[in-house]
Short mmCIF file of C-alpha atoms in Angstrom, two decimals:
data_model
loop_
_atom_site.label_atom_id
_atom_site.label_comp_id
_atom_site.label_asym_id
_atom_site.label_seq_id
_atom_site.Cartn_x
_atom_site.Cartn_y
_atom_site.Cartn_z
CA MET A 21 80.62 120.60 77.76
CA ALA A 22 84.16 121.50 76.03
CA SER A 23 84.41 122.40 72.32
CA ASN A 24 87.24 120.89 70.16
CA SER A 25 86.04 122.31 67.09
CA GLY A 26 89.04 123.62 65.86
CA ARG A 27 87.37 127.24 65.14
CA ARG A 28 88.73 130.51 67.37
CA LEU A 29 85.06 131.00 69.14
CA ASN A 30 83.78 128.35 71.30
CA ILE A 31 80.91 127.80 73.86
CA ASP A 32 83.37 128.31 76.56
CA ASN A 33 85.83 131.39 75.36
CA ILE A 34 83.03 133.30 74.36
CA ASN A 35 81.42 136.23 76.79
CA GLN A 36 80.03 133.81 79.64
CA HIS A 37 77.69 136.49 80.64
CA ILE A 38 76.21 135.75 77.32
CA VAL A 39 76.09 132.05 78.09
CA SER A 40 74.45 132.51 81.26
CA ALA A 41 71.38 134.85 80.16
CA LYS A 42 67.95 133.17 79.74
CA TYR A 43 65.61 134.30 77.54
CA ALA A 44 62.43 131.67 78.15
CA VAL A 45 60.06 133.01 75.86
CA ARG A 46 62.67 132.44 72.85
CA GLY A 47 64.18 129.33 74.42
CA GLU A 48 63.62 125.42 73.96
CA LEU A 49 60.15 125.42 73.46
CA ALA A 50 59.85 128.40 71.07
CA VAL A 51 62.63 126.74 68.89
CA LYS A 52 60.91 123.24 69.08
CA SER A 53 57.35 124.92 68.16
CA GLU A 54 58.90 126.36 64.98
CA GLU A 55 60.23 123.03 63.91
CA TYR A 56 56.89 121.83 63.76
CA ARG A 57 55.84 124.68 62.07
CA ALA A 58 58.29 124.28 59.47
CA ALA A 59 57.27 120.17 59.41
CA LEU A 60 53.34 121.20 58.85
CA HIS A 61 54.56 123.65 56.36
CA ASN A 62 56.44 120.65 54.44
CA GLY A 63 53.76 118.15 54.38
CA ALA A 64 54.20 116.49 57.46
CA THR A 65 51.12 114.11 58.83
CA ASP A 66 52.46 112.39 62.02
CA LEU A 67 51.73 115.17 64.09
CA PRO A 68 48.88 115.09 66.44
CA PHE A 69 47.57 118.65 65.54
CA LYS A 70 47.58 120.42 62.43
CA GLN A 71 48.54 124.05 63.20
CA VAL A 72 51.06 125.47 66.10
CA ILE A 73 49.98 128.53 68.09
CA SER A 74 52.47 130.29 69.24
CA ALA A 75 51.15 131.40 72.92
CA ASN A 76 54.60 131.99 74.01
CA ILE A 77 55.03 135.62 72.94
CA GLY A 78 53.38 138.77 72.78
CA ASN A 79 53.23 139.21 68.66
CA PRO A 80 49.61 139.96 67.88
CA GLN A 81 50.03 140.18 64.21
CA GLN A 82 51.88 136.71 64.00
CA LEU A 83 48.42 135.54 65.21
CA ASP A 84 46.02 137.52 62.82
CA GLN A 85 45.64 140.96 64.67
CA LYS A 86 45.16 143.01 61.68
CA PRO A 87 47.02 146.24 62.03
CA ILE A 88 45.43 149.63 62.08
CA THR A 89 44.53 151.17 58.62
CA PHE A 90 45.13 154.72 59.22
CA PHE A 91 48.86 153.62 60.60
CA ARG A 92 49.57 151.57 57.32
CA GLN A 93 48.26 153.94 54.82
CA VAL A 94 50.47 156.95 56.23
CA LEU A 95 53.45 154.47 56.33
CA SER A 96 53.18 153.53 52.87
CA ILE A 97 53.36 157.18 51.61
CA LEU A 98 56.26 157.83 54.25
CA GLU A 99 58.18 155.01 53.07
CA ASN A 100 57.25 156.05 49.14
CA PRO A 101 56.46 159.77 48.74
CA THR A 102 55.97 159.64 45.42
CA LEU A 103 52.23 158.28 46.10
CA LEU A 104 51.26 161.32 46.58
CA GLU A 105 51.46 162.47 42.81
CA LYS A 106 48.71 159.72 42.37
CA SER A 107 46.74 161.22 45.49
CA ASP A 108 43.31 160.72 43.31
CA VAL A 109 44.17 156.96 43.04
CA LEU A 110 44.64 156.86 46.59
CA VAL A 111 41.56 158.81 47.68
CA ASN A 112 39.04 157.43 44.82
CA HIS A 113 40.50 153.75 44.32
CA LEU A 114 42.30 152.85 47.45
CA GLY A 115 40.65 153.87 50.06
CA TYR A 116 42.86 156.65 51.64
CA LYS A 117 41.12 159.26 53.54
CA PRO A 118 42.26 163.09 53.13
CA ASP A 119 43.43 163.27 56.48
CA VAL A 120 45.78 160.43 55.76
CA LEU A 121 47.66 162.45 53.04
CA GLU A 122 47.52 165.51 54.83
CA ARG A 123 49.00 163.73 57.90
CA ALA A 124 51.57 162.15 55.69
CA LYS A 125 52.71 165.65 54.42
CA LYS A 126 52.70 166.80 57.90
CA LEU A 127 55.40 164.19 58.62
CA LEU A 128 57.34 164.52 56.06
CA ALA A 129 57.65 168.07 56.12
CA ALA A 130 58.79 167.84 59.80
CA VAL A 131 60.99 164.95 59.17
CA GLY A 132 62.32 164.48 55.78
CA SER A 133 63.21 160.82 54.27
CA VAL A 134 62.52 158.07 56.62
CA GLY A 135 65.72 156.47 55.70
CA ALA A 136 67.92 159.45 56.63
CA TYR A 137 69.49 159.67 60.09
CA SER A 138 67.47 161.69 62.63
CA ALA A 139 68.83 163.67 66.02
CA SER A 140 70.17 160.93 68.38
CA ASN A 141 67.58 161.24 70.68
CA GLY A 142 64.97 161.35 67.63
CA ALA A 143 63.33 163.47 65.55
CA PRO A 144 61.97 166.72 67.51
CA ALA A 145 58.60 166.59 65.50
CA ILE A 146 58.32 162.80 66.71
CA ARG A 147 59.28 163.60 70.31
CA GLN A 148 56.92 166.80 70.50
CA SER A 149 53.83 164.53 69.22
CA ILE A 150 55.08 162.30 72.31
CA ALA A 151 54.91 165.17 74.77
CA ASP A 152 51.60 166.20 73.59
CA PHE A 153 50.41 162.77 73.99
CA LEU A 154 51.67 162.25 77.54
CA GLU A 155 50.22 165.71 78.60
CA ARG A 156 46.88 164.42 77.13
CA ARG A 157 47.34 161.09 79.03
CA ASP A 158 48.46 162.72 82.35
CA GLY A 159 47.08 166.30 82.90
CA PHE A 160 50.50 167.43 83.53
CA PRO A 161 53.11 168.96 80.93
CA ALA A 162 55.63 167.01 79.17
CA ASN A 163 58.65 168.19 77.70
CA GLN A 164 59.81 167.04 74.23
CA ALA A 165 63.84 167.10 75.60
CA ASP A 166 63.06 164.54 78.04
CA ILE A 167 62.00 162.00 75.73
CA TYR A 168 64.16 159.56 73.50
CA LEU A 169 63.22 157.36 70.75
CA SER A 170 64.63 153.68 70.83
CA ALA A 171 64.25 150.55 68.70
CA GLY A 172 61.59 149.50 70.72
CA ALA A 173 61.09 149.48 74.51
CA SER A 174 63.73 146.44 75.09
CA SER A 175 65.88 148.74 73.33
CA GLY A 176 65.24 151.56 75.81
CA VAL A 177 65.63 149.42 78.60
CA ASN A 178 69.10 148.15 77.65
CA THR A 179 70.32 151.51 77.12
CA LEU A 180 69.03 152.81 80.26
CA LEU A 181 70.65 149.39 82.36
CA HIS A 182 73.72 150.22 80.52
CA VAL A 183 73.49 153.79 81.94
CA ILE A 184 72.64 152.81 85.56
CA CYS A 185 74.68 149.87 86.19
CA ALA A 186 78.44 150.85 86.85
CA ASN A 187 79.82 147.22 87.95
CA GLU A 188 79.36 143.78 89.46
CA LYS A 189 77.90 145.50 92.72
CA SER A 190 74.96 147.51 90.88
CA GLY A 191 71.71 145.97 91.55
CA ILE A 192 68.11 146.40 90.36
CA LEU A 193 65.22 145.17 91.84
CA VAL A 194 62.94 143.06 89.41
CA PRO A 195 59.98 141.63 89.77
CA ILE A 196 59.23 137.96 90.11
CA PRO A 197 57.83 136.66 88.02
CA GLN A 198 59.23 139.25 85.52
CA TYR A 199 59.84 139.62 82.06
CA PRO A 200 63.13 137.71 81.28
CA LEU A 201 64.63 140.88 79.39
CA TYR A 202 65.45 142.16 82.58
CA THR A 203 67.49 139.08 84.31
CA ALA A 204 69.33 138.36 80.97
CA SER A 205 70.39 142.36 80.58
CA LEU A 206 71.63 142.09 84.03
CA SER A 207 73.37 138.97 83.27
CA VAL A 208 75.09 140.34 80.22
CA LEU A 209 75.92 143.53 82.19
CA ASN A 210 77.72 141.64 85.14
CA ALA A 211 75.50 143.47 87.22
CA ALA A 212 73.24 142.21 90.16
CA CYS A 213 69.48 141.44 89.75
CA VAL A 214 67.96 141.96 93.12
CA PRO A 215 64.31 139.75 92.78
CA TYR A 216 61.37 140.75 95.16
CA LEU A 217 58.31 138.51 94.95
CA LEU A 218 54.95 139.63 93.79
CA ASP A 219 51.67 138.63 95.72
CA GLU A 220 49.80 136.25 93.99
CA GLN A 221 47.06 136.29 96.47
CA LYS A 222 46.63 140.28 95.60
CA ASN A 223 46.23 140.11 92.02
CA TRP A 224 49.95 139.69 91.40
CA GLY A 225 50.44 143.39 93.10
CA THR A 226 53.49 144.46 94.35
CA ASP A 227 54.15 144.21 98.46
CA LEU A 228 55.80 146.70 99.95
CA ALA A 229 57.18 144.58 102.78
CA THR A 230 58.58 142.38 100.56
CA ILE A 231 60.45 144.69 98.45
CA LYS A 232 62.06 146.44 101.72
CA ALA A 233 63.03 143.08 102.86
CA ALA A 234 64.75 142.41 99.10
CA HIS A 235 66.34 145.75 99.36
CA GLU A 236 67.80 145.30 102.80
CA LYS A 237 68.87 141.75 102.13
CA ALA A 238 71.22 143.00 99.25
CA GLU A 239 72.56 145.84 100.87
CA ALA A 240 73.54 143.75 103.61
CA GLU A 241 75.63 141.68 100.58
CA GLY A 242 76.96 145.18 99.71
CA ILE A 243 75.14 145.43 96.65
CA ASP A 244 74.56 149.32 95.75
CA VAL A 245 70.63 148.82 94.72
CA ARG A 246 70.26 151.54 92.30
CA ALA A 247 66.70 150.93 90.70
CA ILE A 248 63.67 149.26 90.75
CA VAL A 249 61.44 147.86 87.83
CA ILE A 250 57.85 148.32 87.94
CA ILE A 251 55.94 146.13 84.81
CA ASN A 252 52.63 147.70 84.88
CA PRO A 253 50.24 146.14 83.45
CA GLY A 254 52.33 143.16 84.30
CA ASN A 255 53.94 140.57 82.04
CA PRO A 256 53.72 137.90 82.81
CA THR A 257 51.00 138.19 84.97
CA GLY A 258 48.64 140.59 83.22
CA ALA A 259 48.45 142.68 86.52
CA SER A 260 47.28 146.13 86.89
CA LEU A 261 48.53 148.11 89.57
CA SER A 262 46.44 150.26 91.88
CA GLU A 263 46.89 153.81 92.60
CA GLU A 264 47.83 152.47 96.20
CA ASP A 265 50.60 150.22 95.13
CA ILE A 266 51.95 152.71 92.60
CA ARG A 267 52.13 155.52 95.49
CA ALA A 268 53.85 153.31 97.97
CA VAL A 269 56.75 152.38 95.44
CA ILE A 270 57.47 156.07 94.54
CA GLU A 271 57.46 156.79 98.08
CA PHE A 272 59.88 153.76 98.71
CA ALA A 273 62.24 155.35 95.85
CA ARG A 274 61.90 158.70 96.96
CA GLU A 275 63.35 157.15 100.71
CA LYS A 276 65.94 155.02 99.26
CA ARG A 277 66.66 156.95 96.47
CA LEU A 278 66.04 154.46 93.71
CA VAL A 279 65.40 155.22 90.18
CA ILE A 280 62.29 153.75 88.79
CA LEU A 281 61.86 152.15 85.66
CA ALA A 282 58.14 151.93 84.70
CA ASP A 283 57.70 149.37 81.92
CA GLU A 284 54.54 150.57 80.84
CA VAL A 285 53.99 149.00 77.47
CA TYR A 286 50.65 147.30 77.93
CA GLN A 287 48.89 150.60 79.18
CA THR A 288 46.21 150.26 76.46
CA ASN A 289 45.95 146.46 77.58
CA VAL A 290 44.02 147.14 80.82
CA PHE A 291 40.30 145.34 81.23
CA VAL A 292 39.88 146.07 85.04
CA GLY A 293 40.07 149.31 85.97
CA GLU A 294 42.00 152.16 84.43
CA PHE A 295 45.63 152.74 83.69
CA ILE A 296 47.55 155.04 85.90
CA SER A 297 50.95 155.93 84.81
CA PHE A 298 53.77 156.33 87.04
CA LYS A 299 54.26 159.91 85.92
CA ARG A 300 50.99 160.90 86.72
CA MET A 301 51.36 159.57 90.23
CA LEU A 302 54.33 161.31 91.11
CA ARG A 303 53.50 164.76 89.30
CA GLN A 304 50.24 164.10 91.85
CA LEU A 305 52.45 163.54 94.93
CA GLN A 306 54.56 166.51 93.59
CA ARG A 307 51.86 168.71 93.67
CA GLU A 308 50.48 167.46 97.30
CA GLN A 309 53.86 167.97 98.86
CA PRO A 310 55.74 170.34 96.82
CA GLY A 311 59.68 169.60 97.42
CA ALA A 312 59.32 166.47 98.77
CA TYR A 313 59.40 164.00 95.43
CA ASP A 314 61.26 166.71 93.60
CA SER A 315 64.52 164.43 93.36
CA VAL A 316 62.82 161.27 92.35
CA GLU A 317 64.25 159.68 89.38
CA LEU A 318 61.51 157.80 86.72
CA ALA A 319 62.46 156.55 83.39
CA SER A 320 58.97 155.20 81.57
CA LEU A 321 58.50 153.37 78.90
CA HIS A 322 56.39 152.60 76.12
CA SER A 323 56.16 150.62 72.57
CA VAL A 324 54.14 150.26 69.40
CA SER A 325 54.99 146.65 69.66
CA LYS A 326 51.57 146.03 72.03
CA GLY A 327 48.08 147.51 72.53
CA MET A 328 45.83 147.98 69.81
CA THR A 329 49.04 148.89 67.39
CA GLY A 330 50.61 145.65 67.81
CA GLU A 331 53.67 146.63 65.26
CA CYS A 332 56.28 144.31 66.62
CA GLY A 333 58.25 144.25 63.57
CA HIS A 334 58.39 147.96 63.45
CA ARG A 335 60.37 148.59 66.73
CA GLY A 336 59.36 151.61 67.76
CA GLY A 337 59.45 152.67 71.74
CA TYR A 338 60.72 155.68 73.76
CA PHE A 339 61.34 156.33 77.23
CA GLU A 340 60.91 159.47 79.07
CA LEU A 341 63.22 160.61 82.05
CA VAL A 342 62.01 162.75 84.68
CA GLY A 343 63.94 164.47 87.63
CA PHE A 344 67.25 163.34 85.90
CA ASP A 345 70.34 164.94 86.46
CA PRO A 346 70.71 167.41 83.30
CA LEU A 347 74.19 165.86 82.79
CA VAL A 348 73.03 162.61 82.50
CA GLN A 349 70.50 162.87 80.34
CA GLY A 350 59.94 156.77 64.99
CA ARG A 351 57.65 157.27 62.86
CA ASP A 352 55.20 154.41 63.75
CA LEU A 353 55.36 156.28 67.51
CA GLN A 354 53.76 159.43 66.21
CA LEU A 355 50.94 157.92 64.86
CA MET A 356 50.45 155.65 68.09
CA VAL A 357 50.12 158.80 70.32
CA ASN A 358 48.58 160.85 67.60
CA PRO A 359 46.05 159.14 65.91
CA PRO A 360 42.78 160.24 64.02
CA ARG A 361 40.45 162.64 66.01
CA PRO A 362 36.83 162.78 66.17
CA GLY A 363 35.41 164.43 62.87
CA GLU A 364 38.45 163.30 61.18
CA PRO A 365 37.41 161.09 57.91
CA SER A 366 39.60 158.56 58.99
CA HIS A 367 38.31 158.30 62.81
CA GLU A 368 35.47 156.10 62.40
CA LEU A 369 36.94 153.12 60.27
CA TYR A 370 40.26 153.77 63.53
CA ALA A 371 37.59 153.65 66.22
CA ARG A 372 36.02 150.55 64.61
CA GLU A 373 39.20 148.82 64.29
CA TYR A 374 40.56 149.87 67.74
CA ASP A 375 37.45 148.86 69.74
CA GLY A 376 37.45 145.42 67.63
CA ILE A 377 40.86 144.63 68.38
CA PHE A 378 40.41 145.28 72.42
CA GLY A 379 37.02 143.53 72.69
CA GLY A 380 38.43 140.82 70.86
CA LEU A 381 41.26 140.37 73.20
CA ARG A 382 39.04 140.93 76.38
CA GLU A 383 36.72 138.32 74.83
CA ARG A 384 39.50 135.53 74.34
CA ALA A 385 41.20 136.46 77.90
CA THR A 386 37.61 135.90 79.58
CA ALA A 387 37.29 132.50 77.57
CA LEU A 388 40.75 131.26 78.26
CA HIS A 389 40.16 132.10 82.22
CA LYS A 390 37.24 129.97 81.99
CA ALA A 391 38.82 127.40 80.32
CA PHE A 392 41.46 127.36 83.59
CA GLU A 393 38.68 127.54 86.08
CA GLN A 394 37.46 123.89 84.75
CA MET A 395 41.02 122.41 84.57
CA GLU A 396 42.34 120.50 87.66
CA GLY A 397 44.88 121.70 90.06
CA VAL A 398 44.84 125.03 87.66
CA GLU A 399 44.09 128.22 89.40
CA CYS A 400 44.16 131.49 87.57
CA GLY A 401 43.23 135.33 88.84
CA ALA A 402 40.57 137.03 86.36
CA PRO A 403 42.10 138.81 83.34
CA GLN A 404 43.08 142.43 84.21
CA GLY A 405 45.41 143.68 81.49
CA SER A 406 48.31 143.14 79.28
CA MET A 407 48.15 139.93 76.58
CA TYR A 408 49.02 136.99 79.06
CA LEU A 409 47.48 135.00 81.81
CA PHE A 410 49.84 133.42 84.17
CA PRO A 411 48.09 130.29 86.10
CA THR A 412 49.46 128.24 88.88
CA ILE A 413 49.32 124.58 88.36
CA THR A 414 49.61 121.58 90.44
CA LEU A 415 51.44 118.83 89.27
CA SER A 416 51.65 114.85 90.86
CA ALA A 417 54.90 113.85 92.54
CA LYS A 418 54.46 111.10 89.84
CA ALA A 419 54.71 114.29 86.81
CA ALA A 420 57.72 115.81 88.69
CA GLU A 421 59.93 112.43 88.72
CA ALA A 422 59.10 112.21 85.02
CA ALA A 423 60.00 115.92 84.32
CA ALA A 424 63.41 114.87 86.62
CA ALA A 425 64.21 111.98 84.51
CA GLU A 426 64.49 114.51 81.45
CA GLY A 427 66.46 117.11 83.32
CA ARG A 428 63.75 119.20 83.46
CA THR A 429 61.94 121.44 86.02
CA PRO A 430 58.20 119.81 86.25
CA ASP A 431 56.66 123.17 84.71
CA GLU A 432 58.87 122.57 81.58
CA PHE A 433 57.92 119.08 81.55
CA TYR A 434 54.28 120.16 81.20
CA CYS A 435 54.94 123.23 78.61
CA MET A 436 57.07 120.35 76.61
CA ARG A 437 54.32 117.70 76.57
CA LEU A 438 51.43 120.32 76.03
CA LEU A 439 53.44 121.29 72.74
CA GLU A 440 53.70 117.71 71.54
CA ALA A 441 50.31 117.17 72.06
CA THR A 442 48.41 120.13 70.87
CA GLY A 443 50.92 122.40 68.98
CA VAL A 444 50.18 125.01 71.35
CA CYS A 445 53.54 126.87 72.58
CA VAL A 446 53.35 128.24 76.19
CA VAL A 447 56.09 129.38 78.32
CA PRO A 448 57.17 127.57 81.85
CA GLY A 449 56.76 129.50 85.02
CA SER A 450 60.43 129.11 85.68
CA GLY A 451 61.55 131.01 82.80
CA PHE A 452 59.94 134.15 84.63
CA GLY A 453 60.81 133.42 88.31
CA GLN A 454 58.04 132.29 90.70
CA LYS A 455 57.96 131.62 94.47
CA GLU A 456 59.81 128.31 95.42
CA GLY A 457 57.67 125.52 95.47
CA THR A 458 55.23 127.13 92.77
CA LEU A 459 54.23 126.13 89.36
CA HIS A 460 52.97 128.43 86.65
CA PHE A 461 52.86 128.88 82.72
CA ARG A 462 52.62 131.97 80.68
CA THR A 463 49.99 132.13 77.80
CA THR A 464 49.07 134.72 75.37
CA PHE A 465 45.31 135.10 74.45
CA LEU A 466 46.41 136.52 71.20
CA ALA A 467 45.28 133.54 68.89
CA PRO A 468 41.94 133.53 67.36
CA GLY A 469 39.25 130.99 68.08
CA THR A 470 38.51 128.41 70.42
CA GLU A 471 39.61 125.33 69.08
CA TRP A 472 43.14 125.42 70.64
CA VAL A 473 41.59 126.50 74.05
CA GLY A 474 39.79 123.56 73.67
CA SER A 475 42.82 121.22 72.95
CA ILE A 476 44.53 122.43 75.89
CA VAL A 477 41.80 121.34 78.25
CA LYS A 478 41.67 118.03 76.68
CA PHE A 479 45.34 117.76 77.18
CA HIS A 480 45.42 118.70 80.77
CA ALA A 481 42.53 116.23 81.66
CA GLU A 482 44.66 113.42 80.15
CA PHE A 483 48.02 114.72 81.35
CA MET A 484 46.90 114.51 84.82
CA GLU A 485 44.87 111.43 84.62
CA LYS A 486 48.50 109.75 83.28
CA TYR A 487 50.54 111.18 85.95
CA ARG A 488 47.94 110.68 88.76
#
């Protein structure tokens, strides 16, 4: 609809690539849920629920995941170094351990004021801590010069896509379903999203034949396919890729000269098997076949927002570049990658908090999965990792007709009715991309308690009966 407000900017004359970008996790349902939250805060009594559950986005501390004590204590000193003048009060009355003070002193000495600019790719001391972490994780050396700090992984993704995408013919292979950051960013850049479907029957694993077909189709259409995105563990699927899948992707990237963008922000959220990084697998292949994989370009990303850290608001992330041409080439991060070690005063509390958060996530994931198993027309693989489940839902023709009457897809219609009836906000599968003819929704399992899970089960039974 054309705007006649008289203002210089309107919906028709701003950058249309911005208009076309979609970011479902913060879309209409999220906005509506915040309206409900505000209404409840202001004393509304006419809603059929007493709280809003924001299961639409991986925001742990909004849903009562407690911060790691060691991290927050160190950060408090970094933000206000004068606290060190009262170290006796910190230790004897506020529960700070001596290693908290020592860590803060080392960081202040290495980084200086946290309010000052650092090197453009991040403070060298922080990057070295990350390099040390990567070496411990993978068993292969890492160079701090290849590490770049960013304001969260999303900022890193945007930086990398800006570098890779030269024009509208630049294509990026993106998994479907995917975290909508990728399609939204490509839309803003006016670059080409080349979708490839994940295999739901293989626990949302990658299917090499599907990737090859998507690549060939794009090239036949004149697209210069430059990179492939892998989200492992998966978002929104929660899948954790096998060694076989990772090897196959790296081999395909080598063959087709594709940059690998490995989004690994959920690497500590693994409930089944173990996390295998793309860096580790690439280095293993290089060792097994010297020279064959030296030209593979890999960018891997991590963040303080997920895992047991859950510090979304602190916007800390990094990416590591491996195999890039040299000419192409925070502070929370230091704590995440270098937590208290066994034998240090803060380790016991850190381990107890970390294990408690991990156990709670796995327990809630299992409970939510069991609830889905008893719901008519709902199928969902067992939780493997990350913070999400992505169940398939089968809805009737009557429900589809009711959705069409509102101008919605059936999954959007279902999710809106769920929010209105229960206060639980989830995201329709159409917001992430899904195989044609299928319907899904994504939900986190971050919210504490079980009452909200029961409300989903009750709503679903009533919805299915109403639209039978």
